[in-house]
């Protein structure tokens, strides 16, 4: 690779695993859906590279999960288990996570009523037609956490901006985030799915010409094997899975 960050990322994982091996503990590497470091290492191992590798966000299929704002939520607990996170940082993170989870529980169990339209008349693009949960109300693009604090009956806590921002993001993008997580689980579940020898990859809608050529030439026997071919991304594997189901081929 070239670039300080790419080199440092590999160094972190290598150093950590060297320490784990000395302690006779299980080695660890983040998955593609856990961290950009996971994307980088997986690309280098499974796809190889003909030129210096640079980490671009476009290389990750799960960018919606690999956000800057949730890096601590994704990795701090694992870092603690691996002995990389000290007591002070862990305590600070635990308080933040608890604040997010307890407030989310409040939002999912509290209601915003139609009569609150008057309270939010200056903010709402369209008035509410029916009562809804506060978490659902927060999905509106024009509504933020500060608006909900105007409702005394919700008893929501005053929180730092970094926490309210995380709460807003989790609610506003909930549908998209859930869909991406379902896609990840689906791929894990079908990793061992066999690919018929007779499968013509030209018939798979959405695959790039490069991927079609490689799959037709190599003829992988399973979805997992296809995923190890250079250039065949998890997104391409999803397209293969959809094609198998539509064609009523055994999955």
mmCIF file of C-alpha atoms in Angstrom:
data_model
loop_
_atom_site.group_PDB
_atom_site.id
_atom_site.type_symbol
_atom_site.label_atom_id
_atom_site.label_comp_id
_atom_site.label_asym_id
_atom_site.label_seq_id
_atom_site.Cartn_x
_atom_site.Cartn_y
_atom_site.Cartn_z
ATOM 1 C CA UNK A 1 0.000 0.000 0.000
ATOM 2 C CA UNK A 2 0.926 3.648 -0.063
ATOM 3 C CA UNK A 3 -0.336 6.236 2.351
ATOM 4 C CA UNK A 4 0.267 6.510 6.058
ATOM 5 C CA UNK A 5 -3.268 5.531 7.103
ATOM 6 C CA UNK A 6 -3.321 2.306 5.075
ATOM 7 C CA UNK A 7 0.060 1.256 6.439
ATOM 8 C CA UNK A 8 -0.869 2.211 10.001
ATOM 9 C CA UNK A 9 -4.146 0.270 9.757
ATOM 10 C CA UNK A 10 -2.315 -2.936 8.888
ATOM 11 C CA UNK A 11 0.229 -2.252 11.621
ATOM 12 C CA UNK A 12 -2.487 -1.933 14.261
ATOM 13 C CA UNK A 13 -4.021 -5.289 13.337
ATOM 14 C CA UNK A 14 -0.635 -7.006 12.971
ATOM 15 C CA UNK A 15 0.629 -5.709 16.322
ATOM 16 C CA UNK A 16 -2.595 -6.585 18.093
ATOM 17 C CA UNK A 17 -2.626 -10.123 16.700
ATOM 18 C CA UNK A 18 1.057 -10.613 17.525
ATOM 19 C CA UNK A 19 0.223 -9.840 21.164
ATOM 20 C CA UNK A 20 -2.824 -12.141 21.066
ATOM 21 C CA UNK A 21 -0.764 -14.982 19.619
ATOM 22 C CA UNK A 22 1.846 -14.664 22.357
ATOM 23 C CA UNK A 23 -1.007 -14.969 24.881
ATOM 24 C CA UNK A 24 -2.409 -18.010 23.020
ATOM 25 C CA UNK A 25 -5.645 -16.107 22.383
ATOM 26 C CA UNK A 26 -7.805 -16.177 19.258
ATOM 27 C CA UNK A 27 -6.645 -13.759 16.556
ATOM 28 C CA UNK A 28 -9.050 -11.118 15.261
ATOM 29 C CA UNK A 29 -9.606 -9.108 12.109
ATOM 30 C CA UNK A 30 -12.649 -6.861 11.535
ATOM 31 C CA UNK A 31 -15.186 -7.920 8.915
ATOM 32 C CA UNK A 32 -16.054 -5.738 5.923
ATOM 33 C CA UNK A 33 -19.217 -4.558 7.666
ATOM 34 C CA UNK A 34 -17.364 -3.680 10.896
ATOM 35 C CA UNK A 35 -14.599 -1.313 9.787
ATOM 36 C CA UNK A 36 -12.793 0.154 6.797
ATOM 37 C CA UNK A 37 -9.691 -1.671 8.056
ATOM 38 C CA UNK A 38 -11.668 -4.870 7.455
ATOM 39 C CA UNK A 39 -12.435 -3.776 3.884
ATOM 40 C CA UNK A 40 -8.764 -2.951 3.244
ATOM 41 C CA UNK A 41 -7.418 -6.256 4.565
ATOM 42 C CA UNK A 42 -10.107 -8.355 2.872
ATOM 43 C CA UNK A 43 -9.462 -6.636 -0.474
ATOM 44 C CA UNK A 44 -5.710 -7.228 -0.235
ATOM 45 C CA UNK A 45 -6.135 -10.894 0.737
ATOM 46 C CA UNK A 46 -8.966 -11.941 -1.588
ATOM 47 C CA UNK A 47 -8.581 -9.575 -4.536
ATOM 48 C CA UNK A 48 -4.882 -8.769 -4.523
ATOM 49 C CA UNK A 49 -3.606 -5.577 -6.142
ATOM 50 C CA UNK A 50 -1.463 -4.639 -9.132
ATOM 51 C CA UNK A 51 -0.707 -1.163 -7.834
ATOM 52 C CA UNK A 52 -0.440 0.620 -4.455
ATOM 53 C CA UNK A 53 -3.765 0.161 -2.653
ATOM 54 C CA UNK A 54 -5.591 3.226 -1.403
ATOM 55 C CA UNK A 55 -8.607 3.084 0.888
ATOM 56 C CA UNK A 56 -11.604 4.847 -0.673
ATOM 57 C CA UNK A 57 -15.084 4.838 0.824
ATOM 58 C CA UNK A 58 -16.342 3.587 -2.553
ATOM 59 C CA UNK A 59 -14.580 0.262 -1.914
ATOM 60 C CA UNK A 60 -16.977 -0.533 0.952
ATOM 61 C CA UNK A 61 -20.415 -2.008 0.241
ATOM 62 C CA UNK A 62 -21.721 -1.128 3.704
ATOM 63 C CA UNK A 63 -20.912 2.594 3.871
ATOM 64 C CA UNK A 64 -24.165 3.270 5.677
ATOM 65 C CA UNK A 65 -22.908 1.207 8.623
ATOM 66 C CA UNK A 66 -19.281 2.372 8.444
ATOM 67 C CA UNK A 67 -19.992 5.965 9.403
ATOM 68 C CA UNK A 68 -17.596 8.297 11.163
ATOM 69 C CA UNK A 69 -20.197 9.120 13.812
ATOM 70 C CA UNK A 70 -20.631 5.509 14.982
ATOM 71 C CA UNK A 71 -17.000 4.310 14.944
ATOM 72 C CA UNK A 72 -16.934 4.118 18.744
ATOM 73 C CA UNK A 73 -20.219 2.187 18.860
ATOM 74 C CA UNK A 74 -18.857 -0.306 16.323
ATOM 75 C CA UNK A 75 -15.413 -0.919 17.741
ATOM 76 C CA UNK A 76 -14.922 0.204 21.357
ATOM 77 C CA UNK A 77 -16.469 -2.893 22.949
ATOM 78 C CA UNK A 78 -14.327 -5.169 20.785
ATOM 79 C CA UNK A 79 -11.299 -3.035 21.612
ATOM 80 C CA UNK A 80 -12.049 -3.468 25.306
ATOM 81 C CA UNK A 81 -12.250 -7.257 24.922
ATOM 82 C CA UNK A 82 -8.889 -7.243 23.147
ATOM 83 C CA UNK A 83 -7.240 -5.134 25.837
ATOM 84 C CA UNK A 84 -6.857 -2.017 23.673
ATOM 85 C CA UNK A 85 -9.248 0.300 25.536
ATOM 86 C CA UNK A 86 -8.329 1.681 28.960
ATOM 87 C CA UNK A 87 -10.645 2.181 31.939
ATOM 88 C CA UNK A 88 -11.157 5.928 31.459
ATOM 89 C CA UNK A 89 -12.128 5.622 27.821
ATOM 90 C CA UNK A 90 -14.323 2.598 28.512
ATOM 91 C CA UNK A 91 -16.198 4.433 31.263
ATOM 92 C CA UNK A 92 -16.775 7.441 29.003
ATOM 93 C CA UNK A 93 -17.988 5.228 26.153
ATOM 94 C CA UNK A 94 -20.277 3.188 28.431
ATOM 95 C CA UNK A 95 -21.989 6.360 29.662
ATOM 96 C CA UNK A 96 -22.517 7.542 26.097
ATOM 97 C CA UNK A 97 -23.938 4.199 24.964
ATOM 98 C CA UNK A 98 -26.239 4.005 27.981
ATOM 99 C CA UNK A 99 -27.522 7.535 27.294
ATOM 100 C CA UNK A 100 -28.263 6.624 23.668
ATOM 101 C CA UNK A 101 -30.009 3.343 24.513
ATOM 102 C CA UNK A 102 -32.112 4.725 27.380
ATOM 103 C CA UNK A 103 -33.206 7.742 25.329
ATOM 104 C CA UNK A 104 -34.058 5.550 22.340
ATOM 105 C CA UNK A 105 -36.225 3.427 24.641
ATOM 106 C CA UNK A 106 -38.039 6.579 25.775
ATOM 107 C CA UNK A 107 -38.588 7.699 22.181
ATOM 108 C CA UNK A 108 -40.015 4.321 21.180
ATOM 109 C CA UNK A 109 -42.420 4.307 24.125
ATOM 110 C CA UNK A 110 -43.576 7.942 24.013
ATOM 111 C CA UNK A 111 -46.200 9.480 21.756
ATOM 112 C CA UNK A 112 -46.483 12.737 19.867
ATOM 113 C CA UNK A 113 -50.156 13.680 19.527
ATOM 114 C CA UNK A 114 -51.940 15.478 16.725
ATOM 115 C CA UNK A 115 -52.667 18.396 19.062
ATOM 116 C CA UNK A 116 -48.891 19.012 19.189
ATOM 117 C CA UNK A 117 -49.134 20.371 15.629
ATOM 118 C CA UNK A 118 -49.544 23.845 17.104
ATOM 119 C CA UNK A 119 -46.334 23.472 19.106
ATOM 120 C CA UNK A 120 -44.355 22.577 15.977
ATOM 121 C CA UNK A 121 -46.246 24.668 13.413
ATOM 122 C CA UNK A 122 -43.161 26.715 12.520
ATOM 123 C CA UNK A 123 -41.021 23.617 11.966
ATOM 124 C CA UNK A 124 -43.397 21.112 10.346
ATOM 125 C CA UNK A 125 -43.493 20.970 6.555
ATOM 126 C CA UNK A 126 -46.735 19.003 6.794
ATOM 127 C CA UNK A 127 -48.915 18.763 9.913
ATOM 128 C CA UNK A 128 -49.411 15.368 11.562
ATOM 129 C CA UNK A 129 -52.538 13.518 10.502
ATOM 130 C CA UNK A 130 -52.444 11.032 13.387
ATOM 131 C CA UNK A 131 -50.602 10.316 16.624
ATOM 132 C CA UNK A 132 -47.219 8.628 16.288
ATOM 133 C CA UNK A 133 -44.359 7.467 18.453
ATOM 134 C CA UNK A 134 -41.658 10.035 19.155
ATOM 135 C CA UNK A 135 -39.078 7.855 17.381
ATOM 136 C CA UNK A 136 -41.238 7.897 14.249
ATOM 137 C CA UNK A 137 -41.795 11.649 14.538
ATOM 138 C CA UNK A 138 -38.020 12.177 14.718
ATOM 139 C CA UNK A 139 -37.670 10.562 11.276
ATOM 140 C CA UNK A 140 -39.112 13.711 9.723
ATOM 141 C CA UNK A 141 -36.235 15.588 8.024
ATOM 142 C CA UNK A 142 -37.273 18.929 9.525
ATOM 143 C CA UNK A 143 -37.445 17.626 13.113
ATOM 144 C CA UNK A 144 -34.469 17.248 15.444
ATOM 145 C CA UNK A 145 -33.968 16.255 19.075
ATOM 146 C CA UNK A 146 -34.180 19.873 20.246
ATOM 147 C CA UNK A 147 -37.740 20.064 18.916
ATOM 148 C CA UNK A 148 -38.732 17.083 21.064
ATOM 149 C CA UNK A 149 -37.322 18.788 24.157
ATOM 150 C CA UNK A 150 -40.088 21.384 23.700
ATOM 151 C CA UNK A 151 -42.563 18.695 24.801
ATOM 152 C CA UNK A 152 -42.468 18.643 28.597
ATOM 153 C CA UNK A 153 -44.572 15.479 28.822
ATOM 154 C CA UNK A 154 -41.874 13.387 27.080
ATOM 155 C CA UNK A 155 -39.418 13.941 29.949
ATOM 156 C CA UNK A 156 -36.443 13.658 27.613
ATOM 157 C CA UNK A 157 -32.995 14.411 29.052
ATOM 158 C CA UNK A 158 -30.767 17.279 27.929
ATOM 159 C CA UNK A 159 -27.850 15.599 26.164
ATOM 160 C CA UNK A 160 -24.554 16.618 24.502
ATOM 161 C CA UNK A 161 -24.728 17.242 20.765
ATOM 162 C CA UNK A 162 -22.670 14.156 19.849
ATOM 163 C CA UNK A 163 -25.293 11.969 21.557
ATOM 164 C CA UNK A 164 -28.375 13.717 20.140
ATOM 165 C CA UNK A 165 -26.782 13.589 16.688
ATOM 166 C CA UNK A 166 -26.336 9.820 17.004
ATOM 167 C CA UNK A 167 -29.947 9.400 18.164
ATOM 168 C CA UNK A 168 -31.212 11.430 15.206
ATOM 169 C CA UNK A 169 -29.123 9.467 12.693
ATOM 170 C CA UNK A 170 -30.218 6.093 14.088
ATOM 171 C CA UNK A 171 -33.878 7.062 13.746
ATOM 172 C CA UNK A 172 -33.808 8.946 10.451
ATOM 173 C CA UNK A 173 -31.867 6.194 8.662
ATOM 174 C CA UNK A 174 -33.352 3.240 10.552
ATOM 175 C CA UNK A 175 -35.016 1.694 7.488
ATOM 176 C CA UNK A 176 -31.889 1.858 5.350
ATOM 177 C CA UNK A 177 -29.634 0.611 8.157
ATOM 178 C CA UNK A 178 -31.949 -2.351 8.869
ATOM 179 C CA UNK A 179 -32.032 -3.230 5.170
ATOM 180 C CA UNK A 180 -28.240 -3.237 4.959
ATOM 181 C CA UNK A 181 -27.927 -5.414 8.068
ATOM 182 C CA UNK A 182 -30.429 -7.876 6.587
ATOM 183 C CA UNK A 183 -28.338 -7.994 3.405
ATOM 184 C CA UNK A 184 -25.225 -8.810 5.457
ATOM 185 C CA UNK A 185 -27.017 -11.615 7.321
ATOM 186 C CA UNK A 186 -28.388 -12.984 4.051
ATOM 187 C CA UNK A 187 -24.902 -13.190 2.534
ATOM 188 C CA UNK A 188 -23.497 -14.904 5.636
ATOM 189 C CA UNK A 189 -26.355 -17.399 5.581
ATOM 190 C CA UNK A 190 -25.828 -18.252 1.903
ATOM 191 C CA UNK A 191 -22.013 -18.329 1.829
ATOM 192 C CA UNK A 192 -22.046 -22.078 1.148
ATOM 193 C CA UNK A 193 -24.710 -21.868 -1.565
ATOM 194 C CA UNK A 194 -23.613 -23.967 -4.553
ATOM 195 C CA UNK A 195 -23.476 -22.402 -8.018
ATOM 196 C CA UNK A 196 -24.695 -24.683 -10.867
ATOM 197 C CA UNK A 197 -22.109 -25.516 -13.554
ATOM 198 C CA UNK A 198 -24.662 -24.543 -16.178
ATOM 199 C CA UNK A 199 -25.145 -21.028 -14.778
ATOM 200 C CA UNK A 200 -24.639 -18.392 -17.493
ATOM 201 C CA UNK A 201 -23.451 -15.236 -15.768
ATOM 202 C CA UNK A 202 -24.417 -13.133 -18.796
ATOM 203 C CA UNK A 203 -28.010 -13.612 -17.647
ATOM 204 C CA UNK A 204 -27.397 -12.073 -14.208
ATOM 205 C CA UNK A 205 -28.804 -8.539 -14.275
ATOM 206 C CA UNK A 206 -26.547 -5.840 -12.834
ATOM 207 C CA UNK A 207 -23.152 -7.566 -13.024
ATOM 208 C CA UNK A 208 -20.331 -5.620 -14.664
ATOM 209 C CA UNK A 209 -18.725 -6.998 -17.846
ATOM 210 C CA UNK A 210 -15.467 -7.591 -15.966
ATOM 211 C CA UNK A 211 -17.178 -9.673 -13.270
ATOM 212 C CA UNK A 212 -19.179 -11.655 -15.863
ATOM 213 C CA UNK A 213 -16.001 -12.545 -17.772
ATOM 214 C CA UNK A 214 -14.199 -13.692 -14.627
ATOM 215 C CA UNK A 215 -17.124 -15.788 -13.364
ATOM 216 C CA UNK A 216 -17.691 -17.442 -16.758
ATOM 217 C CA UNK A 217 -13.962 -18.229 -17.029
ATOM 218 C CA UNK A 218 -13.364 -19.505 -13.473
ATOM 219 C CA UNK A 219 -16.780 -21.123 -12.909
ATOM 220 C CA UNK A 220 -16.781 -21.012 -9.063
ATOM 221 C CA UNK A 221 -18.651 -23.839 -7.370
ATOM 222 C CA UNK A 222 -20.040 -21.811 -4.444
ATOM 223 C CA UNK A 223 -20.973 -18.271 -3.491
ATOM 224 C CA UNK A 224 -18.058 -18.158 -1.034
ATOM 225 C CA UNK A 225 -15.612 -19.187 -3.763
ATOM 226 C CA UNK A 226 -17.052 -16.557 -6.102
ATOM 227 C CA UNK A 227 -16.495 -13.946 -3.400
ATOM 228 C CA UNK A 228 -12.776 -14.726 -3.316
ATOM 229 C CA UNK A 229 -12.345 -13.859 -6.991
ATOM 230 C CA UNK A 230 -10.676 -10.500 -7.561
ATOM 231 C CA UNK A 231 -13.292 -7.848 -8.333
ATOM 232 C CA UNK A 232 -16.347 -9.868 -7.233
ATOM 233 C CA UNK A 233 -17.845 -7.713 -4.482
ATOM 234 C CA UNK A 234 -20.505 -8.608 -1.892
ATOM 235 C CA UNK A 235 -22.898 -6.484 -3.978
ATOM 236 C CA UNK A 236 -22.233 -8.795 -6.946
ATOM 237 C CA UNK A 237 -22.842 -11.832 -4.718
ATOM 238 C CA UNK A 238 -26.221 -10.375 -3.740
ATOM 239 C CA UNK A 239 -27.120 -10.071 -7.433
ATOM 240 C CA UNK A 240 -26.116 -13.712 -7.946
ATOM 241 C CA UNK A 241 -28.308 -14.807 -5.060
ATOM 242 C CA UNK A 242 -31.291 -12.865 -6.406
ATOM 243 C CA UNK A 243 -30.766 -14.429 -9.847
ATOM 244 C CA UNK A 244 -30.646 -17.947 -8.405
ATOM 245 C CA UNK A 245 -33.939 -17.399 -6.589
ATOM 246 C CA UNK A 246 -35.677 -15.803 -9.580
ATOM 247 C CA UNK A 247 -34.504 -18.611 -11.848
ATOM 248 C CA UNK A 248 -35.731 -21.155 -9.282
ATOM 249 C CA UNK A 249 -32.278 -22.681 -9.182
ATOM 250 C CA UNK A 250 -31.432 -24.573 -5.972
ATOM 251 C CA UNK A 251 -30.252 -22.192 -3.208
#
